[in-house]
Structures are given as C-alpha cells and as structure tokens.
mmCIF file of C-alpha atoms (C1' of nucleotides) in Angstrom:
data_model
loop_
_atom_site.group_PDB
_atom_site.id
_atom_site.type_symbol
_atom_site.label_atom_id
_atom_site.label_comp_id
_atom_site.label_asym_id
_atom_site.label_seq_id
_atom_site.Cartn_x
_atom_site.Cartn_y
_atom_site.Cartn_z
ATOM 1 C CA UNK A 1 -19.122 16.402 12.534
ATOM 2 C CA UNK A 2 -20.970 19.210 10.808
ATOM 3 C CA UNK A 3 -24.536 17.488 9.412
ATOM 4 C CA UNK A 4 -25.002 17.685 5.530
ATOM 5 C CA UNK A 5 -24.498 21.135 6.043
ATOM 6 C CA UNK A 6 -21.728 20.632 2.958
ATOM 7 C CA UNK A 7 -24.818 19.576 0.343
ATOM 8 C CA UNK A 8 -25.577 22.901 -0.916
ATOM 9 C CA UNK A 9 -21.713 24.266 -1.383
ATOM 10 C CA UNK A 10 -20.619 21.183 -3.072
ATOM 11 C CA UNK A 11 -23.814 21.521 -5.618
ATOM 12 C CA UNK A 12 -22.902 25.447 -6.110
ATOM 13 C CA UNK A 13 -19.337 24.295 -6.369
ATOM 14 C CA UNK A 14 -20.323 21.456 -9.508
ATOM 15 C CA UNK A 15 -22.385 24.103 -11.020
ATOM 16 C CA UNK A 16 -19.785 26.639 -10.745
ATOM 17 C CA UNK A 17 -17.049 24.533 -12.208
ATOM 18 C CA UNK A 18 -19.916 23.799 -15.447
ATOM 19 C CA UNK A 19 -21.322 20.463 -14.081
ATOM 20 C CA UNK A 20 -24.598 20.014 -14.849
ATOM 21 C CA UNK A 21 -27.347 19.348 -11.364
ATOM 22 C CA UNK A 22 -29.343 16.264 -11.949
ATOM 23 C CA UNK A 23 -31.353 14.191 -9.460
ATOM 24 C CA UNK A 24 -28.851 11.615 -9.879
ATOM 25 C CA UNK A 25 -25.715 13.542 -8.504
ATOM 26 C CA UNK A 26 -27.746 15.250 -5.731
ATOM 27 C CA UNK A 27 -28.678 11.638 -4.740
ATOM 28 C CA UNK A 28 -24.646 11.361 -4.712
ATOM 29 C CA UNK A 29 -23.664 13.721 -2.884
ATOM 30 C CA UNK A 30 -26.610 13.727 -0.354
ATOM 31 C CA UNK A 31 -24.810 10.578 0.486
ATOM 32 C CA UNK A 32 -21.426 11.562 0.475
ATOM 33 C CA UNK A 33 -22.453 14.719 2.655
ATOM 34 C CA UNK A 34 -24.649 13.069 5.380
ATOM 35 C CA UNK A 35 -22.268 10.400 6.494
ATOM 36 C CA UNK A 36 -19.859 10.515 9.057
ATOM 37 C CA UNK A 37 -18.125 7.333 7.806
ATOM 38 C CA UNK A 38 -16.269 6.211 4.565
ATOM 39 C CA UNK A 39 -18.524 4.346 1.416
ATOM 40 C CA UNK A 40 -17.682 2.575 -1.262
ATOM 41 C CA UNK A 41 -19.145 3.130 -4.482
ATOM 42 C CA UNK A 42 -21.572 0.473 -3.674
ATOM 43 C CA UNK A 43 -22.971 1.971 -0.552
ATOM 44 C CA UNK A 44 -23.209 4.764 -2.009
ATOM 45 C CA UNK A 45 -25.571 3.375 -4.101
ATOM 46 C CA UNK A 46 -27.707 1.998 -1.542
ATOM 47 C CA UNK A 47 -27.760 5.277 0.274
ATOM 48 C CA UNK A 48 -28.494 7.226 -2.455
ATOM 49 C CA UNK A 49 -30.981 4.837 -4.048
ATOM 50 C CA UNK A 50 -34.072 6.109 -1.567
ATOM 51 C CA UNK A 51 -33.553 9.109 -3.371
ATOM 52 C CA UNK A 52 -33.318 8.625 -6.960
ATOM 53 C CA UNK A 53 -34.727 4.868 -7.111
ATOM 54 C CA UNK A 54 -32.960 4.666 -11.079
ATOM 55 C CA UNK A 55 -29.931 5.497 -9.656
ATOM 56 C CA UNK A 56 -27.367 2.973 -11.653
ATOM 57 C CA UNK A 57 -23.711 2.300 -10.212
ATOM 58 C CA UNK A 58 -21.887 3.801 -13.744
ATOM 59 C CA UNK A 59 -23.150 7.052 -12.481
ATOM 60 C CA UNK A 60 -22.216 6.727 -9.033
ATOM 61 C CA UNK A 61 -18.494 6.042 -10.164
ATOM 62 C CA UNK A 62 -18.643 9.026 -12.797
ATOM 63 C CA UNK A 63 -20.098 11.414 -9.622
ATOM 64 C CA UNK A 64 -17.145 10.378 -7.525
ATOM 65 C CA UNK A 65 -14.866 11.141 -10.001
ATOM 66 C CA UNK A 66 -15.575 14.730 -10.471
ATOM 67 C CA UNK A 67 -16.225 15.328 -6.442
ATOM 68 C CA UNK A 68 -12.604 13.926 -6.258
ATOM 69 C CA UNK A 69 -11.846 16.080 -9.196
ATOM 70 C CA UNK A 70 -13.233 19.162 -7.249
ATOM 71 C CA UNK A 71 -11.633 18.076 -3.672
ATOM 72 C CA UNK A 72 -14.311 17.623 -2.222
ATOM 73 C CA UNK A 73 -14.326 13.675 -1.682
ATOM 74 C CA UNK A 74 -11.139 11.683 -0.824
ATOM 75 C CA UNK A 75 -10.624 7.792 -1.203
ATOM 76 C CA UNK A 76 -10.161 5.969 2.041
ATOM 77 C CA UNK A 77 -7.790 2.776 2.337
ATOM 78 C CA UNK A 78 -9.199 0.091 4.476
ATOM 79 C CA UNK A 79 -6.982 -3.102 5.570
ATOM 80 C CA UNK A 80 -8.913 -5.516 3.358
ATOM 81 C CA UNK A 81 -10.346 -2.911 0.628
ATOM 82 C CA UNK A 82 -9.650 0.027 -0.782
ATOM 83 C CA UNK A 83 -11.641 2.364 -2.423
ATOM 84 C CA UNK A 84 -14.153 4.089 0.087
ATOM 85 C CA UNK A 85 -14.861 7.823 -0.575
ATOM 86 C CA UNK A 86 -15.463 10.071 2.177
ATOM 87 C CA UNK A 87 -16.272 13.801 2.217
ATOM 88 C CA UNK A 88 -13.142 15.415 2.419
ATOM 89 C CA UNK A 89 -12.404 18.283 5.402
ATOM 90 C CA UNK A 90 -9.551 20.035 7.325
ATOM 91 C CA UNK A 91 -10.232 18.754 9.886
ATOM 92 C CA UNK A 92 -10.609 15.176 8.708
ATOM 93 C CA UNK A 93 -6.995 15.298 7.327
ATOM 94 C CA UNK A 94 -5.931 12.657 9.281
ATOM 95 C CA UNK A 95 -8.762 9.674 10.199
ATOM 96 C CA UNK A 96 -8.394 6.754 12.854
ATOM 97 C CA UNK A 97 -10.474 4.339 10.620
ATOM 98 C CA UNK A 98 -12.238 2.026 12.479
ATOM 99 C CA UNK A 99 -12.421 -1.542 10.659
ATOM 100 C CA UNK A 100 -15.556 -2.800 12.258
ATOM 101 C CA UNK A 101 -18.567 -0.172 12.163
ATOM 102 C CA UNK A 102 -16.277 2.213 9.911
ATOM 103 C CA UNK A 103 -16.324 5.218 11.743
ATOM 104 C CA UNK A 104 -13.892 7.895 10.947
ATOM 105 C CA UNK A 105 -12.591 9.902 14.034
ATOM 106 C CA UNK A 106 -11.266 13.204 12.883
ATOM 107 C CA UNK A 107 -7.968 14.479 13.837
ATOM 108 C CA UNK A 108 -6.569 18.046 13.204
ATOM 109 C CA UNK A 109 -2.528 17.993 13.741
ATOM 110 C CA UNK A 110 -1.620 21.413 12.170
ATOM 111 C CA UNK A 111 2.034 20.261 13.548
ATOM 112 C CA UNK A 112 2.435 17.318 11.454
ATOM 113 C CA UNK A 113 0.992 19.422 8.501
ATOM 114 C CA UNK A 114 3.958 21.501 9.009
ATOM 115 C CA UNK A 115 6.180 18.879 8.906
ATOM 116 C CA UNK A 116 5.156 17.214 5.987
ATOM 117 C CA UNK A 117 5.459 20.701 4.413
ATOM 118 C CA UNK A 118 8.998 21.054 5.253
ATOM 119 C CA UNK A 119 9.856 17.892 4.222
ATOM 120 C CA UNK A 120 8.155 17.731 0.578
ATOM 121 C CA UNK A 121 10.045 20.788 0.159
ATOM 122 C CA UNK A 122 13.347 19.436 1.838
ATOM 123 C CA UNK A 123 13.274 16.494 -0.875
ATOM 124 C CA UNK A 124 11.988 18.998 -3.718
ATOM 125 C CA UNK A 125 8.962 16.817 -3.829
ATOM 126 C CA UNK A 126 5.652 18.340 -5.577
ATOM 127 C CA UNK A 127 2.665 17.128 -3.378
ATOM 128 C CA UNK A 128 -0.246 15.678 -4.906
ATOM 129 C CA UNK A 129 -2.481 13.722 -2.413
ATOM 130 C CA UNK A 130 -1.821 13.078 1.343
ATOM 131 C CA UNK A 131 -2.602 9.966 2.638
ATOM 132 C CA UNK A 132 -3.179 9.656 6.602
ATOM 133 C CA UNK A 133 -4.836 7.192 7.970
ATOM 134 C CA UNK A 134 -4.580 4.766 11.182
ATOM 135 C CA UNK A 135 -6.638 1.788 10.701
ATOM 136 C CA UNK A 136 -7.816 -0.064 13.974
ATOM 137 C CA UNK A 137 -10.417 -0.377 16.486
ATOM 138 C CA UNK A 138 -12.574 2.465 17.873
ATOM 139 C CA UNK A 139 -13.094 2.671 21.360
ATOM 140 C CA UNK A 140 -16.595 1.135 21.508
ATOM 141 C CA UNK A 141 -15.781 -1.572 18.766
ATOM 142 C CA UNK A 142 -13.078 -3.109 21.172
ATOM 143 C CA UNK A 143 -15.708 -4.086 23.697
ATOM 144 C CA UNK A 144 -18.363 -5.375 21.692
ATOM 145 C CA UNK A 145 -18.691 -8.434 20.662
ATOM 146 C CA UNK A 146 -20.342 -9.153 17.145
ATOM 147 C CA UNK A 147 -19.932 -7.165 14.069
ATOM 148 C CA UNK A 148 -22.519 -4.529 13.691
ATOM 149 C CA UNK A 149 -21.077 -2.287 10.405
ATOM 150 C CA UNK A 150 -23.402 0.632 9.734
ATOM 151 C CA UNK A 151 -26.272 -0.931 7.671
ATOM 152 C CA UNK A 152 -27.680 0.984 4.535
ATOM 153 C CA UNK A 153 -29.422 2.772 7.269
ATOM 154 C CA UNK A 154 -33.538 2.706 5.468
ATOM 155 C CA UNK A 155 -33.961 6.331 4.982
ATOM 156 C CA UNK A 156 -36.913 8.386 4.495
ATOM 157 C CA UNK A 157 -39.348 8.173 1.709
ATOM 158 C CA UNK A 158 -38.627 11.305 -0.204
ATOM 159 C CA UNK A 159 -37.547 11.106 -3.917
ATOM 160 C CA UNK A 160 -35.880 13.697 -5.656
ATOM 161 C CA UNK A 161 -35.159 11.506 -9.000
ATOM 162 C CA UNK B 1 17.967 1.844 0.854
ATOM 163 C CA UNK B 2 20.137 -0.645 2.122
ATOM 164 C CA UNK B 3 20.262 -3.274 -1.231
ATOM 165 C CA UNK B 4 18.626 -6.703 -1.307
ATOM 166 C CA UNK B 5 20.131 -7.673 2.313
ATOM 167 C CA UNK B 6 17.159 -8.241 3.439
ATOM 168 C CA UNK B 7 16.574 -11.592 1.121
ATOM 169 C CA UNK B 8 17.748 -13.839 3.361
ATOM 170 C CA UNK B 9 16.142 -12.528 6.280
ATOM 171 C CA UNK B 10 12.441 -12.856 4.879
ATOM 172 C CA UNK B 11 13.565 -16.471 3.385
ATOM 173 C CA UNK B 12 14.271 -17.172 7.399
ATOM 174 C CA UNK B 13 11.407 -15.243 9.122
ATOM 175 C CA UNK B 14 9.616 -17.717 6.366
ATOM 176 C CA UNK B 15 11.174 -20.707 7.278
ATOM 177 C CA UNK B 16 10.755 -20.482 10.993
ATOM 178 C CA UNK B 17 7.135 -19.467 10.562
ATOM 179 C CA UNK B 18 6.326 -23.088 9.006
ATOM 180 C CA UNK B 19 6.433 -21.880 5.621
ATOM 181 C CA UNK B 20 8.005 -23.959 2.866
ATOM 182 C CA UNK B 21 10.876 -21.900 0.678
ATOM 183 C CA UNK B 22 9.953 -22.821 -2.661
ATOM 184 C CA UNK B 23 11.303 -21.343 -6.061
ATOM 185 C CA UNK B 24 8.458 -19.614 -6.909
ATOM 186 C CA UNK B 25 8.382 -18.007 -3.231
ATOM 187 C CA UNK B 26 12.395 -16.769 -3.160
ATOM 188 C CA UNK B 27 11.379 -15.152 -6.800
ATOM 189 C CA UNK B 28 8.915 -13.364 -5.497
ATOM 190 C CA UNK B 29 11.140 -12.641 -1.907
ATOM 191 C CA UNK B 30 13.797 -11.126 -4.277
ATOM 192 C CA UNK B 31 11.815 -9.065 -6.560
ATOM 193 C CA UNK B 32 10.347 -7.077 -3.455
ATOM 194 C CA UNK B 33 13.563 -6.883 -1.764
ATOM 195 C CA UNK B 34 15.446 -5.611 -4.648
ATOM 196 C CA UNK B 35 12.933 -3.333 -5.952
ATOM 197 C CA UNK B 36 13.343 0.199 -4.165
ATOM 198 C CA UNK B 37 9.627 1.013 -5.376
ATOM 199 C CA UNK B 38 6.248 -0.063 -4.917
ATOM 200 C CA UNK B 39 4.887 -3.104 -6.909
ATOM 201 C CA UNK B 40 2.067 -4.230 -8.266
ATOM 202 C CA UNK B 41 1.051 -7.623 -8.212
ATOM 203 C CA UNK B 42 1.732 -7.843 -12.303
ATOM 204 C CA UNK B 43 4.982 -5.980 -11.752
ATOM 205 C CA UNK B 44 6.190 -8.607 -9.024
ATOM 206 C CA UNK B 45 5.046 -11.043 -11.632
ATOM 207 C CA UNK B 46 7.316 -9.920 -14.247
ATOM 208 C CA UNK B 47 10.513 -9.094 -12.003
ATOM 209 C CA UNK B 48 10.131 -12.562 -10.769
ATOM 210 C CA UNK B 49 9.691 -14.522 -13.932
ATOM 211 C CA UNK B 50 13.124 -14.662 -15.043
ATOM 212 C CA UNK B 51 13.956 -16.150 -12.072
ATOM 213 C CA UNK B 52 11.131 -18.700 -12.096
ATOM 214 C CA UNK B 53 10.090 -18.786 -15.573
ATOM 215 C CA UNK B 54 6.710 -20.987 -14.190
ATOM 216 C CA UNK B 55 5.192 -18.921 -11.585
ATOM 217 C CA UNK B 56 1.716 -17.527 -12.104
ATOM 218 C CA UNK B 57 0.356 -14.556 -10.795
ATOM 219 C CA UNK B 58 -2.313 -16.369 -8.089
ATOM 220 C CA UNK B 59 1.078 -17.241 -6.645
ATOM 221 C CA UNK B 60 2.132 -14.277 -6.204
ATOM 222 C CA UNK B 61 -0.949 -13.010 -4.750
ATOM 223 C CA UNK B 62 -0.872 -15.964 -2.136
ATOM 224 C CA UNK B 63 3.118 -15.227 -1.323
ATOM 225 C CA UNK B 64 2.449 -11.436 -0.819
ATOM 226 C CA UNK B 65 -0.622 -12.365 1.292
ATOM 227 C CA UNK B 66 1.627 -14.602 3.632
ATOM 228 C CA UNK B 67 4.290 -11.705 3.673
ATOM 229 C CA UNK B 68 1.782 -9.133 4.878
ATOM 230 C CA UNK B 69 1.090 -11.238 7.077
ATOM 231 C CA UNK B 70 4.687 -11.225 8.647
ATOM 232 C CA UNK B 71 5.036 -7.954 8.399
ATOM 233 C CA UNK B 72 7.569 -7.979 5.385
ATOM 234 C CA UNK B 73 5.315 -6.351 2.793
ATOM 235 C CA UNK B 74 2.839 -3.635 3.009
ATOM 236 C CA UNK B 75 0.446 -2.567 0.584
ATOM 237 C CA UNK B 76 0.634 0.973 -1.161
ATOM 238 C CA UNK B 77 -1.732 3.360 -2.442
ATOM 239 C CA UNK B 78 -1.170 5.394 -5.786
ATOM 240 C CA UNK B 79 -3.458 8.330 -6.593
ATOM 241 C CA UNK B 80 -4.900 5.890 -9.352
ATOM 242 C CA UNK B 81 -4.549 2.104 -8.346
ATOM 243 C CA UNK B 82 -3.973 0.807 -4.769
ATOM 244 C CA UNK B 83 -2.465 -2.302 -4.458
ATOM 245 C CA UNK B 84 1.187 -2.045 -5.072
ATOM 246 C CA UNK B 85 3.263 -3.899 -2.588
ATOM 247 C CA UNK B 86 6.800 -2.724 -0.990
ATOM 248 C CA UNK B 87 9.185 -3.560 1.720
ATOM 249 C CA UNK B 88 8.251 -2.742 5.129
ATOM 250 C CA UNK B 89 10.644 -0.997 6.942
ATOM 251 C CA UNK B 90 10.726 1.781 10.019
ATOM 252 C CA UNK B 91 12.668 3.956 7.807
ATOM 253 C CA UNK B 92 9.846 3.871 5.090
ATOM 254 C CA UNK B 93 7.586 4.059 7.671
ATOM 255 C CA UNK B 94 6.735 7.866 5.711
ATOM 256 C CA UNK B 95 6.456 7.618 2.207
ATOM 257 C CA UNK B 96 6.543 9.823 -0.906
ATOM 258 C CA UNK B 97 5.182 7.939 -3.570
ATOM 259 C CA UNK B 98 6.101 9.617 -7.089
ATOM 260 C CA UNK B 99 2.995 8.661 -9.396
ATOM 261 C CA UNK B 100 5.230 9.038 -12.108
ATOM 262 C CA UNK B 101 8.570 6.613 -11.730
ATOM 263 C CA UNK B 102 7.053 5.215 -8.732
ATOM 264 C CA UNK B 103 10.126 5.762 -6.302
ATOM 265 C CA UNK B 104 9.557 5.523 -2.684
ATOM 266 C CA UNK B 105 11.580 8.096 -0.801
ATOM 267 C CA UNK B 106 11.740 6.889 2.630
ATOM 268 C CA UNK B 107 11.681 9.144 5.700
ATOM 269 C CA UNK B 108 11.328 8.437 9.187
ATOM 270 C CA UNK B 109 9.794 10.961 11.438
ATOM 271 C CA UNK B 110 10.096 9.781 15.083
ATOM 272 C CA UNK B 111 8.142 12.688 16.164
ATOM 273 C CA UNK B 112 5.393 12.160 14.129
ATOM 274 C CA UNK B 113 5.229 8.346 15.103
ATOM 275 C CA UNK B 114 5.000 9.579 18.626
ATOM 276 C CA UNK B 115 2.163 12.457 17.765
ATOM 277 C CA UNK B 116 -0.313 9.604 16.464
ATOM 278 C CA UNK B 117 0.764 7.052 19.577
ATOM 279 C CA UNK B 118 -0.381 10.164 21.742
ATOM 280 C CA UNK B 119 -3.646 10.405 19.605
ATOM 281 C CA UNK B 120 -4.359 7.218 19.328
ATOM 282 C CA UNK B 121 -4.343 6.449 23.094
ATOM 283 C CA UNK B 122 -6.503 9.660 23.483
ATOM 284 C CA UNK B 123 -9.179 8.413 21.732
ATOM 285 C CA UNK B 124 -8.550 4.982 22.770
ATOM 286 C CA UNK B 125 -8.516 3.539 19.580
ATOM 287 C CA UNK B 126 -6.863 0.313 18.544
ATOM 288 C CA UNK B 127 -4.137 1.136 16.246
ATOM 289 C CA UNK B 128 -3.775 -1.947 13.483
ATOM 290 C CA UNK B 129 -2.372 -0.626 10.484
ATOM 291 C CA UNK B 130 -1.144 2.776 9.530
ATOM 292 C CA UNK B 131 -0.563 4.728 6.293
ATOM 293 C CA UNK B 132 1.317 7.551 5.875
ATOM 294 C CA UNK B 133 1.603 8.088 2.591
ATOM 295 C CA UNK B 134 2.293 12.144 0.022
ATOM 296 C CA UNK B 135 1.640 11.192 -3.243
ATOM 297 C CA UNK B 136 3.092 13.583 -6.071
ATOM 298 C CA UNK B 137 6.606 13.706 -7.771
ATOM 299 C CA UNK B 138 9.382 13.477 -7.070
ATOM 300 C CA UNK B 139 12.468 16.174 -7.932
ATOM 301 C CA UNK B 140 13.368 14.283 -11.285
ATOM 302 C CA UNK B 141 10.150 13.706 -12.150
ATOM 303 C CA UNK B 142 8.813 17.286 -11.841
ATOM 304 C CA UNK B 143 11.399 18.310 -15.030
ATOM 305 C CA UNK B 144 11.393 15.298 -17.181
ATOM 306 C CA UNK B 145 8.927 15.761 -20.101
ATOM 307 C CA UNK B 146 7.856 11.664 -21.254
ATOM 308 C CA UNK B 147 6.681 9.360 -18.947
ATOM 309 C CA UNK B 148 9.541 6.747 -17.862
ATOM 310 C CA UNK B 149 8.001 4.056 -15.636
ATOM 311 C CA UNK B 150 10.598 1.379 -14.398
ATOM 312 C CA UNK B 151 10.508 -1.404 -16.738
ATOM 313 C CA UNK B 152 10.741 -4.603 -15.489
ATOM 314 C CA UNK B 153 14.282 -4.529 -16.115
ATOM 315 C CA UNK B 154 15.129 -7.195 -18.321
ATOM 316 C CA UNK B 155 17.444 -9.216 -15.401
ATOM 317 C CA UNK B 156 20.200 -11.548 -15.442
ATOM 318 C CA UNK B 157 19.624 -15.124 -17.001
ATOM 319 C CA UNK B 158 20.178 -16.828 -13.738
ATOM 320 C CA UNK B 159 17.100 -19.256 -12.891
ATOM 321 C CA UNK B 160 16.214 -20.893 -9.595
ATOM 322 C CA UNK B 161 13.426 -22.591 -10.729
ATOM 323 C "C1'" DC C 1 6.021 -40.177 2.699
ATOM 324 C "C1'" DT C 2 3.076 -36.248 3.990
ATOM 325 C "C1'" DA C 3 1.273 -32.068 4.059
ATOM 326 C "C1'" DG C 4 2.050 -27.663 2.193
ATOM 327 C "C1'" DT C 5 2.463 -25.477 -2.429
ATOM 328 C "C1'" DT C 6 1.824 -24.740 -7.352
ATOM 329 C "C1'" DG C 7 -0.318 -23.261 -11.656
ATOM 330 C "C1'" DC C 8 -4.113 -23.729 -14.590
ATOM 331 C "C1'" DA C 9 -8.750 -22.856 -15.559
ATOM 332 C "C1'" DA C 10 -12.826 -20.931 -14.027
ATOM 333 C "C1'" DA C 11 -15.639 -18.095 -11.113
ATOM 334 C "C1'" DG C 12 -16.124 -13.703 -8.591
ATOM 335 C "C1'" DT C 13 -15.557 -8.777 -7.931
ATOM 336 C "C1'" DT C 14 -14.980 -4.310 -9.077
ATOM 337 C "C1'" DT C 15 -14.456 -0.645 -12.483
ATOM 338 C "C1'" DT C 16 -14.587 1.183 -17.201
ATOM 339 C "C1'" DT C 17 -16.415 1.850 -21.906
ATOM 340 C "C1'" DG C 18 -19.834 2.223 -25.812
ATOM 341 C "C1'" DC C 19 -23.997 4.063 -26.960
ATOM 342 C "C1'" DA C 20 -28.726 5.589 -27.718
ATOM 343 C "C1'" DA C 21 -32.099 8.031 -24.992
ATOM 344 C "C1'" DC C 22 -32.816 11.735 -21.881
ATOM 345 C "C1'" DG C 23 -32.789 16.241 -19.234
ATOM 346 C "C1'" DT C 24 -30.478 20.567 -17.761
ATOM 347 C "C1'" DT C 25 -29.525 24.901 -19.076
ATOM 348 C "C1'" DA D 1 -32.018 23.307 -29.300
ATOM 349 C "C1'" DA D 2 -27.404 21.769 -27.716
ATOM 350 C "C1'" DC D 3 -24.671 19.284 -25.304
ATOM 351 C "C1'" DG D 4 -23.688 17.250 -20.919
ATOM 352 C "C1'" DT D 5 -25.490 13.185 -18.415
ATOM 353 C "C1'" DT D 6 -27.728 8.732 -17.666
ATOM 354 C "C1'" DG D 7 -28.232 3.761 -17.253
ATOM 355 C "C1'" DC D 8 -27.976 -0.491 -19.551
ATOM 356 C "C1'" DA D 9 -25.218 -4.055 -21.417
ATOM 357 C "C1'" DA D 10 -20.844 -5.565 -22.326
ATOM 358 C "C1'" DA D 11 -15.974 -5.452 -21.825
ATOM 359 C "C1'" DA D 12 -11.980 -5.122 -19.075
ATOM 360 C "C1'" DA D 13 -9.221 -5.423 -15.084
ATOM 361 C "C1'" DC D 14 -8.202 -7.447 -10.950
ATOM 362 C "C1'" DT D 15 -8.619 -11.296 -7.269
ATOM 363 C "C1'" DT D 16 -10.030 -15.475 -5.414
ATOM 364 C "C1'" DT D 17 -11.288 -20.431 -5.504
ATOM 365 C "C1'" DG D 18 -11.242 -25.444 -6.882
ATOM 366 C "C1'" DC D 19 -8.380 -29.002 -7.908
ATOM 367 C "C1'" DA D 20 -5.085 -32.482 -9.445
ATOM 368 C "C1'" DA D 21 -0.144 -32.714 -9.782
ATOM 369 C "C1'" DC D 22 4.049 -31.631 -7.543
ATOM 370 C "C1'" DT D 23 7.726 -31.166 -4.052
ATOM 371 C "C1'" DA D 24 10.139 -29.442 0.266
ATOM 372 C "C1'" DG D 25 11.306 -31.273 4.382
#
DNA sequence: CTAGTTGCAAAGTTTTTGCAACGTT
DNA sequence: AACGTTGCAAAAACTTTGCAACTAG
C-alpha cells in the first residue's frame, strides 16, 4: 500500500551489500517498488523500459536475482504461470492473488505466523521460503465482465538510462 | 502417507469422467501415487518408463494436465523450479517442501484452513486455488553433508505397456 | 468401428550463458 | 584504473502444437 516509498532503501540496501547503482537496476526496481501487483520478468521490462529505453531482459533477470537475494522481492505462483516477482513486505506475507487484473490483497495473520513457527520447529524443519498464497477472484473482478489485466500502464517521459 | 491406495481410485475418478485408461496413463497414475514427494514432469517421466517403456514426456504433460484438472494432482513450487507435481490430499493440504531430498511432510492445520475461509469472505474474494507451501529442509537433511536426491529408483521389471 | 489417445517431430516460450564493450566507484 | 555490469546473440531448458497411427471401449 505504501507508494514507491521502498525505492530509495532497496538502492541503499544494493549499495550496501557492494552492488553497483546503474540506470538499469534503478529502472528495475522503480518497477518492482511502484506496483501494487505481481510482474513477471517481462513486465518488468515494459515498465521499466520508459526509464532506461536499452533496458535488455538478461538484465532484468540478473536484477531480480539479487533483489531476491537481498529479500526484498519474492516470486509469486499464479494458476497458469509461475514466476511473477513482487516487492516483498510483512504485511504482504500472505496475498489473495487475483487471476484476472492481478491484484495482490495483503493480509497480515501474525497467528498463522506463529503456527507455522511451532510447527517447523515441531518437525525440526529449517525454514527457507514461505509460500502463501490464495489464488482467485477479487471482489470487483467477479462482477465484471471482460478481462481488463493491468496494461503496461504508458508512464511518464522521464529517462534515467 | 497412506501407500499407493489411492491408484485405483484416480484410475476410477478417470474412468467415470470419460477418460480412457490407457497404459501410458496408469504409468503415470502410479508414479504420482507412489511417490511420497513432489515430481517433476521429467521425474514422472522416468518413474513411469519402466512401466511403459513408450511413453513420452508430452504425455505426461497432457495426463498431469487432466489430473489437475480432477483435483488429483497439484502443482508445487521449489525455491528454484516450480512445476513439480504431487498428490492432492487434505492432509497435505500444508506442505514442507525439503529443497534438498524433496520430501513432502504433510500437515493439516484445520485452524488455519478456517483463518483464510474467514479472510477470504472478508474481502470477498473468490478463492480458486491455494498454496501453502515452507520451503527449507527437512531434519535429515539439515545434517547430511552430499546432496542425495531420490533417484528414480530403478523399479521392478513388471510392464503394462 | 469411432472417437479419444499416443508419441514423434517441430515450433513456442522462458531462462541462462558467453563475451566484448561499458560505466560505477 | 579496476572490476562489476550490460546487452546482444546463442544456447539451453521447458512446454505446447500438429499430425498420422493406434487403441480402448
């Protein structure tokens, strides 16, 4: 829910762990940052193309990779297709995925954090990644009719590459 | 947990649904149901063959699609590559998924099934598909020092097709 | 016999790798 | 200046599609 409030830590957090800032990853994680929904590597791309028009896919792979590395970007698991990325929060812990316009409705359950804790540690199990999701229908995608899915929204005219 | 019992079931929920049991398709039926881990399309590939030295890997992509579809198979994610495939079943509804021997420990929280119902219906959202999954290792996995990986245990030298 | 199913080969997608040029620090 | 980073082209990995032959019912 916060805007791209997240764009400057996660750029003091890559330079802090030695990542070097180029146009390129700012484009990247401009992306990542301002949307409120999951994006594959290719809409990623298109986002962050406005931005840093050379922008090549390669780099928007590598980029994820170390934003994963870093925890700040988690992969998303849609019914038909994996592999979205979405910026990764408390709060967003557990997502109601929306298939249609692929919003991602936040959901805090502090009580099911606890019981996943006690039972990783029940089974001795060393936790890794958590995986929550509920894929479905938002609210407003029920009613309407055709399929809209968030377009590559055309973005301003600024250039940072 | 419970062995490869369920077999015959999924050969009948097949049969009733219009489906044709063929070779190739029980292969495939028993690999799933006998494996207590997640598979990947390759692996159900290779558990099958001995049982159906013919079958090809597009069709075991178009028998795990028609066993989604029925409910009997649901798709995994690992840290590194989705796309495994195992059993459905209430019990595994919860699953930790050891990235290293891939072993599925099962655990059903009732609680927990109830907490998203409640959330879901709050937000009014549409619940389709839902994935609960901790990703780590498991006990054994966390002391052993080489990398196992279930082979695709070299099975009996019956054949059904 | 008929319509669903199969496996091959080929086309499509998506992701990774090699590498010379480039840009951040 | 040094070394991480980039984007292209190509390779690799993974899935889907077209199609003639096959076979379960």
């Amino acid at each position: 829910m916060p805007p791209q409030e997240h764009e400057s830590g996660w750029i003091d957090r890559l330079r802090r762990h030695g990542d070097r800032i180029t146009p390129s990853r700012r484009a990247v994680v401009m992306a990542l940052t301002s949307s409120d929904r999951a994006l594959s590597a290719l809409e990623i791309l298109e986002w962050a193309r406005p931005w840093c028009p050379g922008l090549g896919i390669v780099t928007v792979y590598r980029t994820i990779e170390r934003l994963q590395h870093l925890g700040l970007v988690q992969r998303v698991h849609g019914v038909n297709s994996c592999h979205s990325y979405i910026a990764v929060s408390d709060a967003r812990r557990f997502m109601f995925l929306c298939e249609r316009c692929g919003s991602a409705d936040a959901l805090s359950m502090p009580d099911m954090e606890t019981m996943v804790g006690q039972a990783a540690t029940a089974l001795g199990f060393q936790v890794q990644a958590l995986t929550f999701q509920v894929n479905g229908l938002c609210r407003r995608c029920q009613s309407e009719p055709a399929a809209p899915m968030a377009e590559a929204t055309a973005v301003a005219d600024v250039t940072v590459c």
